[in-house]
Amino acid sequence: MNCGLCHPAVDSIVNEASNSNEEFGQYVHLANLHDESRNRSIPYARAGNSQGDPILFFPPLGVSRRMLLVLKEALEMHSLWAICVSRPGSEGTTAESNPSSQVEMFCADTIAVMDALKIDKAGIVCMCAGTSFAMAFCKKHSDRTTGKFLALGPWTLPADCPHSKRIDRMAALYLPKMTVSSLVGSIQYTALNFFSKESIARVMQNKCSESEQSFFQERYKGQPEGAFVRELEWVMENTYNEKMDVAVCMSKSTELGFTYDDLKDQDIVIWQGSEDKIAHPPATKWLTKQLPRATLHIIPESTHQGALLVLGSEYANAFAHVKLTT
């Protein structure tokens, strides 16, 4: 039943353009909100049980609101209703001119969508680069969160963390932020559009641990050949140059409008793999110590790809943390 964090659903949402006629529309509902007060178009998506506990999902780089498709099993398992708002610069929207305003605009967009959907408060789930956006949102709008915060393979800002990988920290501290971000964003955008999704899928699977590959095979058992590739093609549709989001990842937390102590109202649980090559385990351990209420779980032999694709019972079960009702 509804958890009480949502107002009763209405028949239609003013200025929302539904776009559900997609192959995976049965799992992820794509929509577009026009915020008249700011004359702004906001792409977002919903997935899961609309009568369940609402959560906000902050995805990693390289994907968009469509990433909710990856969570469909976990959302069903825990009866959660997930909302994912696209970040500025994606799907025809305009990115902001600096990391601070990028985060500010994204937070304002998220509040607009929550208001349109009549959601008073939501739990937080984030992956990798989405972590800094999630933390900034919790600082700016803690009254709109339930205090339940789940991070999978979180990115730790190297400009803050002395235990980040050396190359990341040197780039964040000593190189021109916007120049590096523009270069990284362009390289990633080119790679995602140059290589076939079959090649990208193969690389992702090969980087997974043996247990994650076994879980992966079990997930797609009995499905048509190429099912994962088709999902990946849909999730990565409308990729864009994420240079401003990369710039956010290169910033200090204070430049983004928050400190780690500001998250004292958030009950944070972090899960990641011991073999994560992106979310550097020593950096994640440092991050956990900076947060007033955080618990870290390291999964032996697990990888970054495993965390982002929710490969394994540990990651799926972790979503129980953001539930409020039973």
Short mmCIF file of N, CA, C and O in Angstrom, two decimals, residues 53-178:
data_model
loop_
_atom_site.label_atom_id
_atom_site.label_comp_id
_atom_site.label_asym_id
_atom_site.label_seq_id
_atom_site.Cartn_x
_atom_site.Cartn_y
_atom_site.Cartn_z
N ASP A 53 7.39 2.53 -1.68
CA ASP A 53 8.16 3.65 -1.14
C ASP A 53 8.90 4.36 -2.27
O ASP A 53 9.61 3.72 -3.05
N PRO A 54 8.77 5.69 -2.39
CA PRO A 54 9.45 6.42 -3.45
C PRO A 54 10.94 6.60 -3.18
O PRO A 54 11.35 6.85 -2.04
N ILE A 55 11.74 6.46 -4.23
CA ILE A 55 13.17 6.74 -4.14
C ILE A 55 13.58 7.58 -5.34
O ILE A 55 12.98 7.50 -6.41
N LEU A 56 14.61 8.38 -5.15
CA LEU A 56 15.24 9.12 -6.24
C LEU A 56 16.50 8.38 -6.64
O LEU A 56 17.31 8.02 -5.77
N PHE A 57 16.67 8.16 -7.93
CA PHE A 57 17.84 7.44 -8.42
C PHE A 57 18.75 8.40 -9.17
O PHE A 57 18.33 9.10 -10.10
N PHE A 58 20.04 8.43 -8.77
CA PHE A 58 21.05 9.29 -9.37
C PHE A 58 22.04 8.40 -10.12
O PHE A 58 22.89 7.76 -9.50
N PRO A 59 21.96 8.35 -11.45
CA PRO A 59 22.74 7.38 -12.23
C PRO A 59 24.19 7.79 -12.44
O PRO A 59 24.57 8.94 -12.21
N PRO A 60 25.02 6.86 -12.91
CA PRO A 60 26.43 7.15 -13.20
C PRO A 60 26.57 7.89 -14.53
O PRO A 60 25.56 8.17 -15.21
N LEU A 61 27.81 8.20 -14.90
CA LEU A 61 28.06 8.78 -16.21
C LEU A 61 27.78 7.77 -17.32
O LEU A 61 27.82 6.56 -17.10
N GLY A 62 27.50 8.28 -18.52
CA GLY A 62 27.35 7.41 -19.68
C GLY A 62 25.96 6.90 -19.92
O GLY A 62 25.71 6.24 -20.92
N VAL A 63 25.03 7.20 -19.01
CA VAL A 63 23.65 6.76 -19.17
C VAL A 63 22.71 7.91 -18.79
O VAL A 63 23.16 9.02 -18.51
N SER A 64 21.42 7.62 -18.76
CA SER A 64 20.44 8.65 -18.45
C SER A 64 19.35 8.05 -17.58
O SER A 64 19.54 7.01 -16.93
N ARG A 65 18.19 8.68 -17.58
CA ARG A 65 17.03 8.21 -16.83
C ARG A 65 16.67 6.76 -17.18
O ARG A 65 16.05 6.05 -16.38
N ARG A 66 17.05 6.31 -18.37
CA ARG A 66 16.73 4.96 -18.81
C ARG A 66 17.45 3.89 -17.99
O ARG A 66 17.11 2.71 -18.06
N MET A 67 18.45 4.30 -17.21
CA MET A 67 19.20 3.36 -16.37
C MET A 67 18.29 2.65 -15.37
O MET A 67 18.66 1.62 -14.81
N LEU A 68 17.10 3.18 -15.15
CA LEU A 68 16.16 2.53 -14.24
C LEU A 68 15.85 1.10 -14.69
O LEU A 68 15.45 0.27 -13.87
N LEU A 69 16.03 0.82 -15.97
CA LEU A 69 15.78 -0.52 -16.47
C LEU A 69 16.63 -1.56 -15.75
O LEU A 69 16.19 -2.69 -15.51
N VAL A 70 17.87 -1.18 -15.40
CA VAL A 70 18.78 -2.10 -14.72
C VAL A 70 18.26 -2.47 -13.33
O VAL A 70 18.58 -3.54 -12.80
N LEU A 71 17.45 -1.60 -12.74
CA LEU A 71 16.99 -1.80 -11.37
C LEU A 71 15.68 -2.55 -11.27
O LEU A 71 15.16 -2.74 -10.17
N LYS A 72 15.11 -2.97 -12.40
CA LYS A 72 13.74 -3.46 -12.38
C LYS A 72 13.54 -4.62 -11.41
O LYS A 72 12.52 -4.69 -10.72
N GLU A 73 14.50 -5.56 -11.35
CA GLU A 73 14.35 -6.70 -10.43
C GLU A 73 14.40 -6.25 -8.97
O GLU A 73 13.61 -6.70 -8.14
N ALA A 74 15.35 -5.36 -8.65
CA ALA A 74 15.48 -4.89 -7.27
C ALA A 74 14.26 -4.08 -6.85
O ALA A 74 13.80 -4.18 -5.70
N LEU A 75 13.73 -3.27 -7.76
CA LEU A 75 12.55 -2.47 -7.44
C LEU A 75 11.35 -3.37 -7.18
O LEU A 75 10.56 -3.13 -6.26
N GLU A 76 11.22 -4.40 -7.99
CA GLU A 76 10.11 -5.34 -7.80
C GLU A 76 10.28 -6.12 -6.50
O GLU A 76 9.31 -6.31 -5.74
N MET A 77 11.50 -6.54 -6.21
CA MET A 77 11.77 -7.33 -5.01
C MET A 77 11.38 -6.57 -3.74
O MET A 77 10.82 -7.14 -2.79
N HIS A 78 11.65 -5.26 -3.72
CA HIS A 78 11.44 -4.48 -2.51
C HIS A 78 10.25 -3.54 -2.59
O HIS A 78 10.06 -2.71 -1.69
N SER A 79 9.48 -3.65 -3.66
CA SER A 79 8.28 -2.82 -3.83
C SER A 79 8.62 -1.33 -3.69
O SER A 79 8.08 -0.62 -2.85
N LEU A 80 9.52 -0.88 -4.56
CA LEU A 80 9.96 0.52 -4.56
C LEU A 80 9.50 1.23 -5.82
O LEU A 80 9.34 0.62 -6.88
N TRP A 81 9.28 2.52 -5.70
CA TRP A 81 8.90 3.37 -6.84
C TRP A 81 10.05 4.33 -7.08
O TRP A 81 10.32 5.20 -6.25
N ALA A 82 10.74 4.17 -8.19
CA ALA A 82 11.94 4.96 -8.46
C ALA A 82 11.68 6.05 -9.48
O ALA A 82 10.99 5.83 -10.48
N ILE A 83 12.25 7.21 -9.22
CA ILE A 83 12.17 8.35 -10.12
C ILE A 83 13.59 8.77 -10.46
O ILE A 83 14.44 8.91 -9.56
N CYS A 84 13.87 8.96 -11.73
CA CYS A 84 15.19 9.39 -12.18
C CYS A 84 15.04 10.61 -13.06
O CYS A 84 14.39 10.55 -14.12
N VAL A 85 15.64 11.71 -12.66
CA VAL A 85 15.58 12.96 -13.40
C VAL A 85 16.88 13.12 -14.21
O VAL A 85 17.97 12.96 -13.66
N SER A 86 16.74 13.41 -15.49
CA SER A 86 17.92 13.58 -16.33
C SER A 86 18.68 14.85 -15.92
O SER A 86 18.08 15.86 -15.57
N ARG A 87 19.99 14.78 -16.00
CA ARG A 87 20.80 15.93 -15.62
C ARG A 87 20.85 16.95 -16.76
O ARG A 87 20.73 16.59 -17.94
N PRO A 88 21.04 18.22 -16.42
CA PRO A 88 21.11 19.27 -17.45
C PRO A 88 22.15 18.96 -18.51
O PRO A 88 23.27 18.54 -18.19
N GLY A 89 21.78 19.13 -19.77
CA GLY A 89 22.67 18.83 -20.88
C GLY A 89 22.25 17.60 -21.65
O GLY A 89 22.72 17.36 -22.77
N SER A 90 21.37 16.80 -21.07
CA SER A 90 20.93 15.57 -21.73
C SER A 90 19.61 15.78 -22.45
O SER A 90 18.81 16.66 -22.08
N GLU A 91 19.39 14.99 -23.46
CA GLU A 91 18.11 14.90 -24.16
C GLU A 91 17.53 16.26 -24.56
O GLU A 91 16.36 16.55 -24.33
N GLY A 92 18.39 17.08 -25.15
CA GLY A 92 17.94 18.36 -25.68
C GLY A 92 17.92 19.50 -24.69
O GLY A 92 17.64 20.65 -25.06
N THR A 93 18.22 19.22 -23.41
CA THR A 93 18.28 20.30 -22.43
C THR A 93 19.67 20.92 -22.45
O THR A 93 20.61 20.38 -23.02
N THR A 94 19.82 22.05 -21.82
CA THR A 94 21.07 22.79 -21.85
C THR A 94 21.84 22.61 -20.54
O THR A 94 21.28 22.77 -19.46
N ALA A 95 23.12 22.25 -20.66
CA ALA A 95 23.97 22.14 -19.48
C ALA A 95 24.29 23.54 -18.96
O ALA A 95 24.25 24.53 -19.70
N GLU A 96 24.61 23.63 -17.69
CA GLU A 96 24.97 24.90 -17.09
C GLU A 96 26.42 25.25 -17.40
O GLU A 96 27.16 24.45 -17.97
N SER A 97 26.85 26.44 -16.99
CA SER A 97 28.17 26.94 -17.37
C SER A 97 29.27 26.56 -16.41
O SER A 97 30.46 26.72 -16.71
N ASN A 98 28.92 26.05 -15.22
CA ASN A 98 29.93 25.66 -14.24
C ASN A 98 29.36 24.56 -13.34
O ASN A 98 28.14 24.35 -13.29
N PRO A 99 30.22 23.82 -12.64
CA PRO A 99 29.75 22.68 -11.83
C PRO A 99 28.72 23.08 -10.77
O PRO A 99 27.75 22.35 -10.55
N SER A 100 28.93 24.20 -10.11
CA SER A 100 28.01 24.62 -9.06
C SER A 100 26.60 24.85 -9.60
O SER A 100 25.61 24.38 -9.03
N SER A 101 26.51 25.57 -10.71
CA SER A 101 25.19 25.84 -11.28
C SER A 101 24.58 24.59 -11.90
O SER A 101 23.36 24.44 -11.95
N GLN A 102 25.43 23.66 -12.38
CA GLN A 102 24.94 22.38 -12.90
C GLN A 102 24.22 21.61 -11.80
O GLN A 102 23.11 21.10 -11.99
N VAL A 103 24.83 21.56 -10.63
CA VAL A 103 24.23 20.87 -9.49
C VAL A 103 22.97 21.61 -9.03
O VAL A 103 21.93 20.99 -8.74
N GLU A 104 23.04 22.92 -8.97
CA GLU A 104 21.90 23.72 -8.52
C GLU A 104 20.70 23.53 -9.44
O GLU A 104 19.56 23.35 -8.96
N MET A 105 20.93 23.56 -10.75
CA MET A 105 19.83 23.38 -11.70
C MET A 105 19.25 21.98 -11.61
O MET A 105 18.03 21.80 -11.65
N PHE A 106 20.13 20.98 -11.46
CA PHE A 106 19.65 19.60 -11.35
C PHE A 106 18.78 19.44 -10.11
O PHE A 106 17.72 18.78 -10.17
N CYS A 107 19.20 19.99 -9.00
CA CYS A 107 18.41 19.88 -7.77
C CYS A 107 17.04 20.56 -7.94
O CYS A 107 16.02 20.02 -7.49
N ALA A 108 17.02 21.72 -8.59
CA ALA A 108 15.76 22.42 -8.83
C ALA A 108 14.86 21.61 -9.74
O ALA A 108 13.64 21.53 -9.54
N ASP A 109 15.45 20.97 -10.77
CA ASP A 109 14.67 20.11 -11.66
C ASP A 109 14.05 18.94 -10.89
O ASP A 109 12.89 18.57 -11.11
N THR A 110 14.84 18.36 -9.99
CA THR A 110 14.37 17.21 -9.22
C THR A 110 13.20 17.60 -8.32
O THR A 110 12.20 16.87 -8.21
N ILE A 111 13.30 18.75 -7.68
CA ILE A 111 12.20 19.22 -6.83
C ILE A 111 10.95 19.47 -7.66
O ILE A 111 9.83 19.15 -7.24
N ALA A 112 11.12 20.03 -8.87
CA ALA A 112 9.96 20.28 -9.74
C ALA A 112 9.25 18.98 -10.09
O ALA A 112 8.01 18.92 -10.09
N VAL A 113 10.02 17.92 -10.37
CA VAL A 113 9.42 16.63 -10.70
C VAL A 113 8.75 16.03 -9.46
O VAL A 113 7.64 15.48 -9.54
N MET A 114 9.40 16.11 -8.31
CA MET A 114 8.78 15.60 -7.08
C MET A 114 7.45 16.30 -6.81
O MET A 114 6.45 15.66 -6.45
N ASP A 115 7.42 17.60 -6.99
CA ASP A 115 6.19 18.36 -6.76
C ASP A 115 5.10 17.94 -7.74
O ASP A 115 3.93 17.79 -7.36
N ALA A 116 5.49 17.75 -9.01
CA ALA A 116 4.51 17.35 -10.03
C ALA A 116 3.94 15.97 -9.75
O ALA A 116 2.75 15.71 -10.00
N LEU A 117 4.76 15.09 -9.19
CA LEU A 117 4.33 13.73 -8.88
C LEU A 117 3.74 13.61 -7.48
O LEU A 117 3.39 12.51 -7.04
N LYS A 118 3.64 14.74 -6.77
CA LYS A 118 3.07 14.77 -5.43
C LYS A 118 3.86 13.92 -4.44
O LYS A 118 3.30 13.22 -3.58
N ILE A 119 5.18 13.95 -4.57
CA ILE A 119 6.05 13.21 -3.66
C ILE A 119 6.62 14.17 -2.62
O ILE A 119 7.34 15.11 -2.96
N ASP A 120 6.30 13.94 -1.37
CA ASP A 120 6.81 14.81 -0.31
C ASP A 120 8.26 14.50 0.01
O ASP A 120 9.09 15.40 0.11
N LYS A 121 8.55 13.20 0.21
CA LYS A 121 9.89 12.77 0.58
C LYS A 121 10.24 11.49 -0.16
O LYS A 121 9.36 10.69 -0.48
N ALA A 122 11.53 11.29 -0.40
CA ALA A 122 11.98 10.09 -1.09
C ALA A 122 13.30 9.62 -0.52
O ALA A 122 14.10 10.43 -0.02
N GLY A 123 13.55 8.33 -0.61
CA GLY A 123 14.86 7.79 -0.28
C GLY A 123 15.82 8.08 -1.42
O GLY A 123 15.41 8.49 -2.51
N ILE A 124 17.10 7.86 -1.18
CA ILE A 124 18.15 8.17 -2.16
C ILE A 124 18.91 6.91 -2.54
O ILE A 124 19.36 6.16 -1.67
N VAL A 125 19.05 6.69 -3.86
CA VAL A 125 19.92 5.63 -4.38
C VAL A 125 20.80 6.24 -5.45
O VAL A 125 20.31 6.94 -6.35
N CYS A 126 22.10 6.02 -5.35
CA CYS A 126 23.02 6.62 -6.33
C CYS A 126 24.08 5.62 -6.73
O CYS A 126 24.38 4.67 -6.00
N MET A 127 24.65 5.86 -7.91
CA MET A 127 25.74 5.05 -8.43
C MET A 127 26.86 5.95 -8.93
O MET A 127 26.60 6.94 -9.62
N CYS A 128 28.09 5.64 -8.57
CA CYS A 128 29.29 6.29 -9.09
C CYS A 128 29.15 7.81 -9.12
O CYS A 128 28.97 8.43 -8.10
N ALA A 129 29.21 8.42 -10.32
CA ALA A 129 29.19 9.88 -10.44
C ALA A 129 27.92 10.52 -9.93
O ALA A 129 27.89 11.72 -9.62
N GLY A 130 26.85 9.73 -9.82
CA GLY A 130 25.61 10.27 -9.28
C GLY A 130 25.71 10.60 -7.80
O GLY A 130 24.86 11.32 -7.26
N THR A 131 26.75 10.11 -7.12
CA THR A 131 26.87 10.28 -5.68
C THR A 131 26.99 11.74 -5.27
O THR A 131 26.35 12.19 -4.32
N SER A 132 27.81 12.52 -5.98
CA SER A 132 28.00 13.93 -5.62
C SER A 132 26.70 14.72 -5.82
O SER A 132 26.38 15.60 -5.02
N PHE A 133 25.96 14.41 -6.88
CA PHE A 133 24.66 15.05 -7.09
C PHE A 133 23.70 14.68 -5.96
O PHE A 133 22.95 15.53 -5.47
N ALA A 134 23.73 13.42 -5.55
CA ALA A 134 22.85 12.96 -4.47
C ALA A 134 23.18 13.65 -3.15
O ALA A 134 22.29 14.08 -2.41
N MET A 135 24.47 13.77 -2.85
CA MET A 135 24.87 14.42 -1.61
C MET A 135 24.50 15.89 -1.61
O MET A 135 24.03 16.44 -0.59
N ALA A 136 24.71 16.56 -2.74
CA ALA A 136 24.34 17.97 -2.84
C ALA A 136 22.83 18.14 -2.67
O ALA A 136 22.37 19.08 -2.00
N PHE A 137 22.06 17.23 -3.25
CA PHE A 137 20.61 17.31 -3.10
C PHE A 137 20.21 17.15 -1.64
O PHE A 137 19.33 17.88 -1.15
N CYS A 138 20.83 16.22 -0.93
CA CYS A 138 20.50 16.00 0.48
C CYS A 138 20.83 17.22 1.34
O CYS A 138 20.13 17.50 2.32
N LYS A 139 21.88 17.93 0.99
CA LYS A 139 22.23 19.15 1.71
C LYS A 139 21.20 20.25 1.44
O LYS A 139 20.70 20.91 2.36
N LYS A 140 20.88 20.44 0.15
CA LYS A 140 20.00 21.55 -0.23
C LYS A 140 18.54 21.28 0.11
O LYS A 140 17.77 22.21 0.37
N HIS A 141 18.14 20.00 0.11
CA HIS A 141 16.73 19.67 0.29
C HIS A 141 16.56 18.48 1.23
O HIS A 141 15.84 17.53 0.92
N SER A 142 17.19 18.53 2.38
CA SER A 142 17.12 17.41 3.32
C SER A 142 15.69 17.14 3.76
O SER A 142 15.33 16.01 4.10
N ASP A 143 14.85 18.19 3.76
CA ASP A 143 13.46 18.04 4.17
C ASP A 143 12.64 17.24 3.17
O ASP A 143 11.53 16.82 3.47
N ARG A 144 13.21 17.00 1.96
CA ARG A 144 12.49 16.23 0.94
C ARG A 144 13.03 14.80 0.84
O ARG A 144 12.71 14.08 -0.09
N THR A 145 13.87 14.41 1.79
CA THR A 145 14.41 13.05 1.81
C THR A 145 13.91 12.32 3.05
O THR A 145 13.54 12.94 4.05
N THR A 146 13.91 10.99 2.96
CA THR A 146 13.48 10.17 4.11
C THR A 146 14.62 9.92 5.08
O THR A 146 14.40 9.39 6.17
N GLY A 147 15.86 10.27 4.67
CA GLY A 147 17.02 9.99 5.50
C GLY A 147 17.65 8.65 5.19
O GLY A 147 18.67 8.30 5.80
N LYS A 148 17.09 7.92 4.25
CA LYS A 148 17.64 6.63 3.84
C LYS A 148 18.42 6.82 2.54
O LYS A 148 17.87 7.29 1.54
N PHE A 149 19.71 6.46 2.55
CA PHE A 149 20.62 6.77 1.45
C PHE A 149 21.45 5.52 1.13
O PHE A 149 22.13 5.00 1.99
N LEU A 150 21.36 5.06 -0.12
CA LEU A 150 22.11 3.88 -0.56
C LEU A 150 23.02 4.26 -1.72
O LEU A 150 22.56 4.84 -2.71
N ALA A 151 24.30 3.93 -1.61
CA ALA A 151 25.27 4.23 -2.67
C ALA A 151 25.92 2.93 -3.13
O ALA A 151 26.41 2.14 -2.31
N LEU A 152 25.94 2.71 -4.45
CA LEU A 152 26.58 1.54 -5.03
C LEU A 152 27.77 2.01 -5.86
O LEU A 152 27.61 2.81 -6.79
N GLY A 153 28.96 1.54 -5.52
CA GLY A 153 30.16 1.94 -6.24
C GLY A 153 30.31 3.44 -6.32
O GLY A 153 30.47 3.99 -7.42
N PRO A 154 30.26 4.18 -5.20
CA PRO A 154 30.23 5.64 -5.24
C PRO A 154 31.56 6.26 -5.67
O PRO A 154 32.64 5.77 -5.33
N TRP A 155 31.46 7.34 -6.42
CA TRP A 155 32.63 8.14 -6.79
C TRP A 155 32.96 9.07 -5.63
O TRP A 155 32.09 9.79 -5.13
N THR A 156 34.21 9.05 -5.19
CA THR A 156 34.68 9.97 -4.16
C THR A 156 35.44 11.10 -4.83
O THR A 156 36.33 10.85 -5.65
N LEU A 157 35.10 12.32 -4.51
CA LEU A 157 35.72 13.48 -5.16
C LEU A 157 37.22 13.50 -4.90
O LEU A 157 37.66 13.68 -3.75
N PRO A 158 38.07 13.35 -5.93
CA PRO A 158 39.52 13.29 -5.72
C PRO A 158 40.11 14.62 -5.26
O PRO A 158 41.19 14.64 -4.66
N ALA A 159 39.41 15.73 -5.51
CA ALA A 159 39.89 17.02 -5.03
C ALA A 159 39.80 17.10 -3.51
O ALA A 159 40.51 17.89 -2.87
N ASP A 160 38.96 16.27 -2.91
CA ASP A 160 38.81 16.21 -1.46
C ASP A 160 39.65 15.10 -0.84
O ASP A 160 40.19 15.25 0.27
N CYS A 161 39.76 13.98 -1.53
CA CYS A 161 40.26 12.74 -0.92
C CYS A 161 41.74 12.48 -1.20
O CYS A 161 42.14 12.29 -2.35
N PRO A 162 42.55 12.41 -0.16
CA PRO A 162 43.98 12.11 -0.34
C PRO A 162 44.25 10.65 -0.71
O PRO A 162 45.38 10.31 -1.05
N HIS A 163 43.22 9.81 -0.66
CA HIS A 163 43.40 8.39 -0.97
C HIS A 163 42.82 8.01 -2.34
O HIS A 163 42.74 6.82 -2.65
N SER A 164 42.43 9.01 -3.12
CA SER A 164 41.99 8.73 -4.49
C SER A 164 43.19 8.28 -5.31
O SER A 164 44.36 8.48 -4.92
N LYS A 165 42.92 7.69 -6.47
CA LYS A 165 44.02 7.31 -7.35
C LYS A 165 44.82 8.55 -7.73
O LYS A 165 44.27 9.62 -7.95
N ARG A 166 46.14 8.38 -7.79
CA ARG A 166 47.03 9.53 -7.96
C ARG A 166 46.70 10.36 -9.20
O ARG A 166 46.68 11.59 -9.15
N ILE A 167 46.40 9.68 -10.30
CA ILE A 167 46.13 10.42 -11.54
C ILE A 167 44.86 11.25 -11.42
O ILE A 167 44.78 12.38 -11.93
N ASP A 168 43.85 10.71 -10.73
CA ASP A 168 42.60 11.46 -10.54
C ASP A 168 42.82 12.68 -9.65
O ASP A 168 42.31 13.77 -9.94
N ARG A 169 43.60 12.49 -8.60
CA ARG A 169 43.82 13.61 -7.66
C ARG A 169 44.69 14.70 -8.30
O ARG A 169 44.41 15.89 -8.13
N MET A 170 45.69 14.30 -9.04
CA MET A 170 46.54 15.30 -9.71
C MET A 170 45.72 16.10 -10.71
O MET A 170 45.86 17.33 -10.79
N ALA A 171 44.86 15.43 -11.47
CA ALA A 171 44.03 16.13 -12.45
C ALA A 171 43.07 17.09 -11.76
O ALA A 171 42.88 18.23 -12.22
N ALA A 172 42.48 16.66 -10.65
CA ALA A 172 41.51 17.50 -9.94
C ALA A 172 42.15 18.71 -9.29
O ALA A 172 41.55 19.79 -9.21
N LEU A 173 43.39 18.55 -8.81
CA LEU A 173 44.02 19.63 -8.06
C LEU A 173 44.90 20.56 -8.90
O LEU A 173 45.02 21.75 -8.59
N TYR A 174 45.50 20.02 -9.97
CA TYR A 174 46.55 20.80 -10.63
C TYR A 174 46.30 21.10 -12.11
O TYR A 174 47.04 21.88 -12.71
N LEU A 175 45.27 20.51 -12.71
CA LEU A 175 45.00 20.78 -14.12
C LEU A 175 43.75 21.64 -14.26
O LEU A 175 42.88 21.62 -13.37
N PRO A 176 43.65 22.41 -15.35
CA PRO A 176 42.45 23.24 -15.56
C PRO A 176 41.20 22.37 -15.61
O PRO A 176 41.06 21.53 -16.51
N LYS A 177 40.30 22.56 -14.67
CA LYS A 177 39.15 21.68 -14.51
C LYS A 177 38.30 21.59 -15.78
O LYS A 177 37.96 20.50 -16.22
N MET A 178 37.97 22.73 -16.36
CA MET A 178 37.06 22.71 -17.51
C MET A 178 37.74 22.13 -18.75
O MET A 178 37.09 21.48 -19.57
#
